[in-house]
Short mmCIF file of C-alpha atoms and ligand atoms in Angstrom, two decimals:
data_model
loop_
_atom_site.label_atom_id
_atom_site.label_comp_id
_atom_site.label_asym_id
_atom_site.label_seq_id
_atom_site.Cartn_x
_atom_site.Cartn_y
_atom_site.Cartn_z
CA MET A 1 29.97 193.06 208.61
CA ASN A 2 32.51 193.61 206.17
CA LYS A 3 30.97 192.07 202.67
CA GLU A 4 34.40 192.43 200.92
CA LEU A 5 36.02 190.45 203.42
CA LEU A 6 33.63 187.74 203.86
CA HIS A 7 33.90 187.05 200.08
CA LYS A 8 37.85 187.00 199.99
CA ILE A 9 37.91 184.62 203.20
CA LYS A 10 35.07 182.34 201.20
CA THR A 11 36.74 182.29 197.88
CA ASN A 12 39.92 181.69 199.37
CA PHE A 13 39.16 178.55 201.30
CA GLY A 14 37.23 177.24 198.16
CA GLU A 15 40.22 177.43 195.99
CA LYS A 16 42.62 175.90 198.93
CA PHE A 17 40.70 173.25 200.03
CA ASP A 18 38.02 172.70 197.64
CA THR A 19 35.00 172.21 200.44
CA LYS A 20 32.31 174.11 201.36
CA PRO A 21 33.19 175.66 204.76
CA LEU A 22 30.96 176.80 207.63
CA MET A 23 31.52 180.52 208.10
CA ILE A 24 31.90 182.13 211.40
CA PHE A 25 32.14 185.88 212.35
CA SER A 26 33.31 186.79 215.81
CA PRO A 27 33.60 190.35 216.84
CA GLY A 28 36.24 192.68 218.29
CA ARG A 29 35.04 194.55 221.73
CA ILE A 30 35.08 197.99 222.95
CA ASN A 31 35.25 199.03 226.96
CA ILE A 32 33.48 201.75 228.36
CA ILE A 33 34.86 201.54 231.60
CA GLY A 34 36.47 199.01 233.83
CA GLU A 35 40.04 198.77 232.91
CA HIS A 36 42.13 195.81 234.43
CA THR A 37 39.28 194.88 236.87
CA ASP A 38 38.22 191.86 234.99
CA TYR A 39 41.07 189.63 236.38
CA ASN A 40 40.77 191.18 239.78
CA ASP A 41 37.37 189.18 239.99
CA GLY A 42 36.08 193.23 239.52
CA PHE A 43 33.26 194.83 237.47
CA VAL A 44 33.66 195.80 233.45
CA PHE A 45 31.54 197.38 230.48
CA PRO A 46 32.29 196.05 227.16
CA ALA A 47 30.48 195.67 223.91
CA ALA A 48 30.81 193.82 220.66
CA VAL A 49 31.42 196.00 217.45
CA ASP A 50 31.21 195.50 214.01
CA MET A 51 34.60 194.81 213.43
CA GLY A 52 36.35 191.33 214.11
CA ILE A 53 37.21 187.97 212.68
CA ILE A 54 35.52 186.10 209.82
CA LEU A 55 36.70 182.50 209.58
CA ALA A 56 35.87 179.70 207.02
CA ILE A 57 36.50 176.43 208.64
CA GLN A 58 35.90 172.80 207.66
CA LYS A 59 36.73 169.21 208.41
CA SER A 60 39.66 167.41 206.55
CA ASP A 61 40.62 163.96 205.57
CA SER A 62 44.20 164.99 205.71
CA ILE A 63 46.48 163.53 208.77
CA ILE A 64 47.40 167.01 209.50
CA SER A 65 45.31 170.70 209.58
CA THR A 66 45.65 173.58 207.92
CA ALA A 67 45.26 176.89 208.75
CA TYR A 68 46.00 180.17 206.54
CA ALA A 69 46.12 183.87 207.93
CA LEU A 70 44.92 185.81 204.71
CA ASP A 71 45.96 189.35 205.88
CA LYS A 72 49.71 187.84 206.94
CA HIS A 73 49.70 185.22 203.49
CA GLU A 74 51.06 183.01 205.68
CA GLU A 75 50.10 179.01 206.50
CA LEU A 76 50.28 176.92 209.45
CA GLN A 77 50.28 173.05 209.23
CA PHE A 78 50.28 170.83 212.34
CA SER A 79 49.68 167.52 213.59
CA LEU A 80 47.37 167.35 216.12
CA ASP A 81 49.30 164.71 218.29
CA GLU A 82 52.18 167.24 218.21
CA LEU A 83 51.14 170.50 219.55
CA LYS A 84 53.51 173.18 220.94
CA PRO A 85 53.88 176.39 220.87
CA SER A 86 55.18 178.66 218.19
CA THR A 87 57.38 181.54 218.53
CA GLU A 88 56.51 184.18 220.88
CA GLY A 89 54.12 186.66 219.17
CA SER A 90 52.67 184.39 216.09
CA TRP A 91 48.84 184.47 215.36
CA GLU A 92 49.70 180.49 215.34
CA ASN A 93 49.69 180.36 218.52
CA TYR A 94 46.10 181.73 218.96
CA ILE A 95 45.02 178.71 216.78
CA LYS A 96 46.85 175.99 218.28
CA GLY A 97 46.52 177.05 221.99
CA VAL A 98 42.30 176.71 221.10
CA VAL A 99 43.11 172.81 219.88
CA ALA A 100 45.35 171.95 222.71
CA GLU A 101 42.89 173.83 225.47
CA ILE A 102 40.31 172.07 223.97
CA GLN A 103 42.13 168.60 224.30
CA LYS A 104 43.03 169.23 227.49
CA SER A 105 39.14 169.82 228.53
CA GLY A 106 39.10 166.05 227.56
CA LYS A 107 37.01 166.57 223.75
CA THR A 108 38.18 164.69 220.91
CA ILE A 109 38.38 166.69 217.51
CA GLY A 110 39.94 165.31 213.85
CA ASN A 111 41.93 167.49 211.42
CA PHE A 112 40.49 170.58 210.04
CA ASN A 113 41.29 173.55 207.60
CA LEU A 114 40.66 177.26 208.43
CA VAL A 115 40.95 180.36 206.31
CA PHE A 116 40.53 183.79 208.54
CA GLY A 117 41.01 187.48 208.20
CA GLY A 118 39.78 190.50 209.95
CA ASP A 119 39.34 193.99 210.04
CA ILE A 120 40.50 195.22 213.16
CA PRO A 121 43.89 196.72 213.43
CA GLY A 122 46.18 194.42 215.41
CA GLY A 123 47.41 196.22 218.35
CA ALA A 124 44.44 198.34 218.67
CA GLY A 125 43.24 197.04 222.13
CA MET A 126 40.35 195.70 220.56
CA SER A 127 40.49 192.08 221.29
CA SER A 128 41.59 190.69 217.70
CA SER A 129 43.15 187.89 219.52
CA ALA A 130 39.88 186.85 221.33
CA ALA A 131 37.94 187.60 218.52
CA LEU A 132 40.06 185.04 216.63
CA GLU A 133 40.13 182.45 219.62
CA ASN A 134 36.53 182.24 219.74
CA SER A 135 35.73 182.19 216.01
CA VAL A 136 38.04 178.95 216.06
CA VAL A 137 36.49 177.54 218.96
CA PHE A 138 33.10 178.16 218.14
CA GLY A 139 33.65 176.26 214.80
CA LEU A 140 35.47 173.45 215.92
CA ASN A 141 32.41 173.01 218.85
CA ILE A 142 29.91 172.53 215.54
CA LEU A 143 32.29 170.70 213.34
CA PHE A 144 33.02 168.25 215.84
CA ASP A 145 29.61 168.25 218.19
CA LEU A 146 31.74 168.85 220.95
CA GLN A 147 28.58 169.96 222.92
CA LEU A 148 30.85 173.05 224.48
CA SER A 149 28.37 175.83 226.24
CA LYS A 150 29.51 179.10 225.07
CA GLU A 151 30.72 179.62 228.84
CA GLU A 152 33.25 176.61 228.53
CA MET A 153 34.25 177.98 225.13
CA ILE A 154 34.90 181.34 226.67
CA LEU A 155 37.30 179.68 229.17
CA ILE A 156 38.98 177.48 226.50
CA SER A 157 39.72 180.65 224.62
CA GLN A 158 41.25 182.42 228.15
CA LYS A 159 43.26 179.49 228.51
CA ALA A 160 44.69 179.27 224.77
CA GLU A 161 45.76 183.07 225.83
CA HIS A 162 47.32 181.78 229.38
CA ASN A 163 49.09 178.76 227.94
CA TYR A 164 50.14 179.49 224.25
CA VAL A 165 49.90 183.17 223.82
CA GLY A 166 51.30 183.86 227.54
CA VAL A 167 49.54 186.48 228.25
CA LYS A 168 47.44 185.88 231.86
CA CYS A 169 44.67 187.90 230.67
CA GLY A 170 41.16 188.57 232.38
CA ILE A 171 37.81 187.18 230.60
CA MET A 172 36.59 190.35 229.58
CA ASP A 173 37.71 190.29 225.88
CA GLN A 174 36.28 186.91 225.12
CA TYR A 175 33.04 187.21 227.22
CA ALA A 176 32.49 190.31 225.42
CA SER A 177 33.25 188.90 221.74
CA MET A 178 30.99 185.89 222.39
CA PHE A 179 28.20 187.16 224.44
CA GLY A 180 27.53 190.66 222.59
CA ILE A 181 24.37 191.79 222.24
CA LYS A 182 23.56 194.79 219.32
CA ASP A 183 23.23 197.89 220.44
CA ASN A 184 23.97 196.94 223.84
CA ALA A 185 27.25 197.08 226.29
CA LEU A 186 27.23 194.64 229.11
CA LEU A 187 27.94 195.07 232.53
CA LEU A 188 30.12 192.00 233.45
CA ASP A 189 30.77 190.82 236.76
CA CYS A 190 33.74 189.10 236.37
CA ARG A 191 33.24 186.64 239.62
CA THR A 192 29.96 185.02 238.23
CA VAL A 193 30.71 185.84 234.77
CA LYS A 194 27.14 187.24 234.25
CA SER A 195 26.36 190.49 232.67
CA LYS A 196 23.20 192.77 232.43
CA PRO A 197 22.77 194.16 228.72
CA TYR A 198 22.34 198.22 228.65
CA LYS A 199 20.97 199.59 226.14
CA ILE A 200 22.38 202.99 225.92
CA ASP A 201 20.87 206.42 224.80
CA PHE A 202 23.82 208.26 223.82
CA LYS A 203 21.40 211.13 222.99
CA SER A 204 23.17 213.93 221.10
CA TYR A 205 26.46 212.21 221.61
CA GLN A 206 28.37 208.99 220.70
CA LEU A 207 31.41 206.78 220.94
CA ILE A 208 34.36 207.24 218.63
CA LEU A 209 37.82 205.29 219.01
CA ILE A 210 41.25 207.09 217.90
CA ASN A 211 43.75 204.75 217.25
CA THR A 212 47.24 205.65 218.37
CA ASN A 213 48.34 203.01 215.87
CA VAL A 214 51.28 202.46 218.31
CA LYS A 215 52.23 199.09 220.39
CA HIS A 216 54.79 199.56 222.85
CA SER A 217 56.25 196.15 223.08
CA LEU A 218 56.84 195.93 226.93
CA SER A 219 52.84 195.34 226.76
CA ASP A 220 52.60 191.66 227.39
CA SER A 221 55.37 191.44 230.30
CA ALA A 222 53.81 194.55 231.80
CA TYR A 223 50.36 193.20 231.85
CA ASN A 224 51.27 190.03 233.72
CA ASP A 225 53.54 192.31 236.22
CA ARG A 226 50.38 194.03 237.00
CA ARG A 227 48.49 190.78 237.89
CA SER A 228 50.81 189.62 239.83
CA VAL A 229 51.08 192.79 242.04
CA CYS A 230 47.52 192.36 242.56
CA GLU A 231 47.23 189.04 243.60
CA SER A 232 50.09 189.46 245.89
CA ILE A 233 48.40 192.25 247.20
CA SER A 234 45.15 190.41 247.71
CA LYS A 235 47.12 187.79 249.62
CA MET A 236 48.09 190.53 251.92
CA LEU A 237 45.04 191.44 252.49
CA ASP A 238 43.45 187.77 252.96
CA VAL A 239 40.95 188.37 250.54
CA GLN A 240 40.18 186.11 247.37
CA ALA A 241 40.54 188.98 244.54
CA LEU A 242 41.10 192.94 244.63
CA ARG A 243 37.05 192.80 244.34
CA ASP A 244 36.72 191.87 247.77
CA ALA A 245 39.36 194.96 249.18
CA THR A 246 37.94 198.48 250.33
CA ILE A 247 40.32 201.53 250.59
CA ASN A 248 40.25 201.46 254.07
CA ASP A 249 41.66 197.87 254.08
CA LEU A 250 44.51 198.54 251.64
CA LYS A 251 45.28 201.73 254.05
CA LYS A 252 45.66 199.03 257.00
CA ILE A 253 48.54 197.75 254.82
CA GLN A 254 50.11 200.75 253.21
CA GLU A 255 53.17 200.72 255.02
CA GLN A 256 54.09 196.68 254.06
CA VAL A 257 53.79 197.38 250.34
CA THR A 258 55.94 200.56 247.94
CA PRO A 259 54.06 203.55 247.36
CA ALA A 260 53.52 202.31 243.77
CA ASN A 261 52.06 198.90 244.18
CA TYR A 262 49.88 200.85 247.03
CA GLN A 263 48.65 202.99 243.89
CA LYS A 264 48.27 200.09 241.78
CA ALA A 265 45.83 198.47 244.13
CA LEU A 266 43.91 202.04 245.02
CA TYR A 267 43.61 201.99 240.97
CA ILE A 268 41.82 198.84 240.88
CA ILE A 269 39.23 199.35 244.01
CA GLN A 270 38.68 202.90 242.61
CA GLU A 271 38.25 201.81 238.88
CA ASN A 272 35.56 199.16 240.25
CA GLU A 273 33.71 201.40 242.02
CA ARG A 274 33.81 203.52 238.68
CA VAL A 275 32.05 200.77 236.58
CA ILE A 276 29.10 200.41 239.34
CA MET A 277 28.81 204.37 239.17
CA ALA A 278 28.97 204.37 235.56
CA SER A 279 25.91 201.76 235.29
CA LYS A 280 24.05 203.89 237.65
CA ALA A 281 25.00 207.17 235.61
CA ILE A 282 23.91 205.25 232.46
CA GLU A 283 20.60 204.70 234.03
CA GLU A 284 19.46 208.01 234.89
CA GLY A 285 20.83 209.01 231.62
CA ASN A 286 23.52 211.20 232.88
CA LEU A 287 26.11 211.58 230.23
CA ASN A 288 28.14 214.14 231.71
CA VAL A 289 28.76 212.01 234.85
CA LEU A 290 29.49 209.18 232.36
CA GLY A 291 32.12 211.20 230.76
CA GLU A 292 33.67 212.26 234.28
CA LEU A 293 34.40 208.81 235.14
CA LEU A 294 35.59 208.16 231.67
CA PHE A 295 38.55 210.80 232.40
CA ASP A 296 38.89 209.65 236.30
CA SER A 297 39.46 206.12 234.79
CA HIS A 298 41.96 207.51 232.31
CA ASN A 299 44.13 209.31 235.03
CA GLY A 300 44.12 206.24 237.38
CA LEU A 301 45.46 204.03 233.89
CA GLN A 302 48.29 206.50 233.58
CA ASN A 303 49.40 208.08 236.87
CA GLN A 304 48.30 204.92 239.22
CA TYR A 305 48.28 201.81 237.61
CA LYS A 306 50.85 203.35 234.83
CA VAL A 307 49.81 201.40 231.74
CA SER A 308 49.45 204.30 229.34
CA CYS A 309 51.83 206.18 226.80
CA ASP A 310 52.29 209.57 225.89
CA GLU A 311 50.15 208.67 222.38
CA LEU A 312 47.38 208.01 224.31
CA ASP A 313 47.74 210.99 226.70
CA PHE A 314 48.19 213.46 224.40
CA LEU A 315 44.97 212.17 222.80
CA VAL A 316 43.06 212.49 225.96
CA ASN A 317 44.43 215.54 226.87
CA LYS A 318 43.27 216.91 223.50
CA ALA A 319 39.90 215.38 224.33
CA LYS A 320 39.94 217.27 227.70
CA SER A 321 40.64 220.65 226.47
CA ASN A 322 37.40 220.70 224.10
CA LYS A 323 33.91 220.93 225.46
CA HIS A 324 32.35 219.13 222.89
CA VAL A 325 34.25 215.85 224.27
CA LEU A 326 32.42 214.59 227.61
CA GLY A 327 35.05 211.67 228.50
CA ALA A 328 38.05 209.73 226.90
CA ARG A 329 40.08 207.29 228.25
CA MET A 330 42.82 204.71 226.62
CA MET A 331 40.91 201.65 226.45
CA GLY A 332 42.25 197.94 226.85
CA GLY A 333 45.28 196.75 228.21
CA GLY A 334 47.23 200.13 227.35
CA PHE A 335 50.91 200.81 225.88
CA GLY A 336 49.13 201.77 222.60
CA GLY A 337 46.00 201.30 221.16
CA CYS A 338 43.00 203.50 220.98
CA THR A 339 41.30 205.87 223.22
CA ILE A 340 37.57 205.78 223.74
CA ASN A 341 35.90 209.05 223.53
CA LEU A 342 32.01 210.72 224.31
CA ILE A 343 31.69 212.86 221.98
CA SER A 344 28.97 215.50 220.54
CA THR A 345 28.07 213.82 217.15
CA GLU A 346 27.67 217.23 215.61
CA HIS A 347 31.23 218.14 216.77
CA THR A 348 33.29 214.92 215.74
CA ASN A 349 34.90 215.98 212.54
CA ALA A 350 35.97 219.05 213.47
CA PHE A 351 37.37 217.68 216.77
CA THR A 352 39.00 214.63 215.03
CA GLU A 353 40.54 216.13 212.25
CA ASP A 354 41.92 218.88 214.69
CA VAL A 355 43.25 216.00 216.64
CA ALA A 356 44.72 213.76 213.66
CA LYS A 357 46.54 217.02 212.94
CA ASN A 358 47.97 217.46 215.93
CA TYR A 359 48.93 214.42 216.62
CA LYS A 360 50.72 213.61 213.27
CA GLU A 361 53.24 217.18 213.97
CA LYS A 362 53.81 215.97 217.58
CA PHE A 363 54.54 211.97 216.67
CA ASN A 364 54.77 211.82 213.38
CA ILE A 365 52.15 209.16 213.06
CA ASP A 366 48.95 209.18 211.47
CA CYS A 367 46.03 208.30 214.17
CA THR A 368 42.98 206.87 212.83
CA VAL A 369 39.47 207.21 213.68
CA HIS A 370 36.59 204.65 214.44
CA ALA A 371 32.89 204.94 214.29
CA ILE A 372 31.55 202.26 216.69
CA LYS A 373 28.22 199.97 216.32
CA LEU A 374 27.68 197.99 219.14
CA SER A 375 26.84 194.50 218.12
CA ASP A 376 25.99 190.78 218.42
CA GLY A 377 28.20 188.23 219.78
CA THR A 378 30.14 185.21 217.64
CA LYS A 379 27.81 183.74 215.01
CA ILE A 380 27.64 181.72 212.18
CA ILE A 381 27.38 183.66 208.92
CA GLU A 382 26.19 182.87 205.39
C1 GLA B 1 43.11 193.03 227.82
C2 GLA B 1 43.08 191.79 228.47
C3 GLA B 1 41.50 191.91 229.30
C4 GLA B 1 41.61 193.23 230.03
C5 GLA B 1 42.19 194.12 229.47
C6 GLA B 1 42.36 195.63 230.39
O1 GLA B 1 42.45 193.34 226.85
O2 GLA B 1 43.05 190.81 228.02
O3 GLA B 1 41.64 190.59 230.03
O4 GLA B 1 42.30 192.68 231.50
O5 GLA B 1 43.29 194.03 228.89
O6 GLA B 1 41.38 195.70 230.97
#
């Protein structure tokens, strides 16, 4: 965890509110494979990382609550009785959304102050938003003794995202951030919301992220559109979710859907199968197969589900043409953010230096490289 950031947040809270805060760290996440399968009740393979949100929070005697975003130097004051969403795209909705959903669940909280900051670049597709939501619900649960289980907390975070932020996300991000286990990735069944930890032996390989440092603006509406396509095709198939459909089922209604939507549903069914195949490859220690599955996943996201972008495709193509990279794909919702790469540790520097140079030449933007450490989920820190 980022000691410097921790110190800054603690000091800032002390200066502003003059009480001793409860300190919480809530991580971002990576996802090895299983993209857009979570809201189809399918499988995903995420892990919490050692980057995320640090939150200082404490009860307040005041008649209002105050939240301060250290990175943005912005303050929000609000009354618990008159909550309504702020402008679209504002960080304020993550805080207010969580408070509103706690209240909707029938629990009562009092006023509070908080200061937060993070070290995940926004738009990286590493779920800084889920990390923030989780940190707030986790903190309020302790301060006001709400007796919420972790399972209940992540549902509150997810509903905040649905109702205040306006993204109809699945449960992967909130789950991974809350339930992460050091050195493990989690094979999560998004229907039962239960996971199996995998301690992966990457041998002489490692996972690295390359951030495109772009976030194309259509991402939220495109996300919700994809979700509704999946839901309408599930209805036509008379199944609860695409998780329950086979490729043969889908073929039977092929004439009734547009070719584009057919491909989207097909992608989901295939991606779900890829997650299971990936878990087997990991169990067998077969990193080559895992790598191939990553490339296939990207291919589906790019050409069938259509949530990639030129910058992501460029990075994945670079990875494909380098024999030391076993696999790579875009990660997260899409339209920007990071690629995840399974690469030989020995050749990582040469690869990333070459890619960075080419990327800059092509897009006139710097990409950034992150080594990742699989870490524990949301927790109290000193
Ligand atoms: C975003 C959402 C998740 C998931 C991914 C795509 O991160 O928040 O629920 O759907 O996109 O896999």
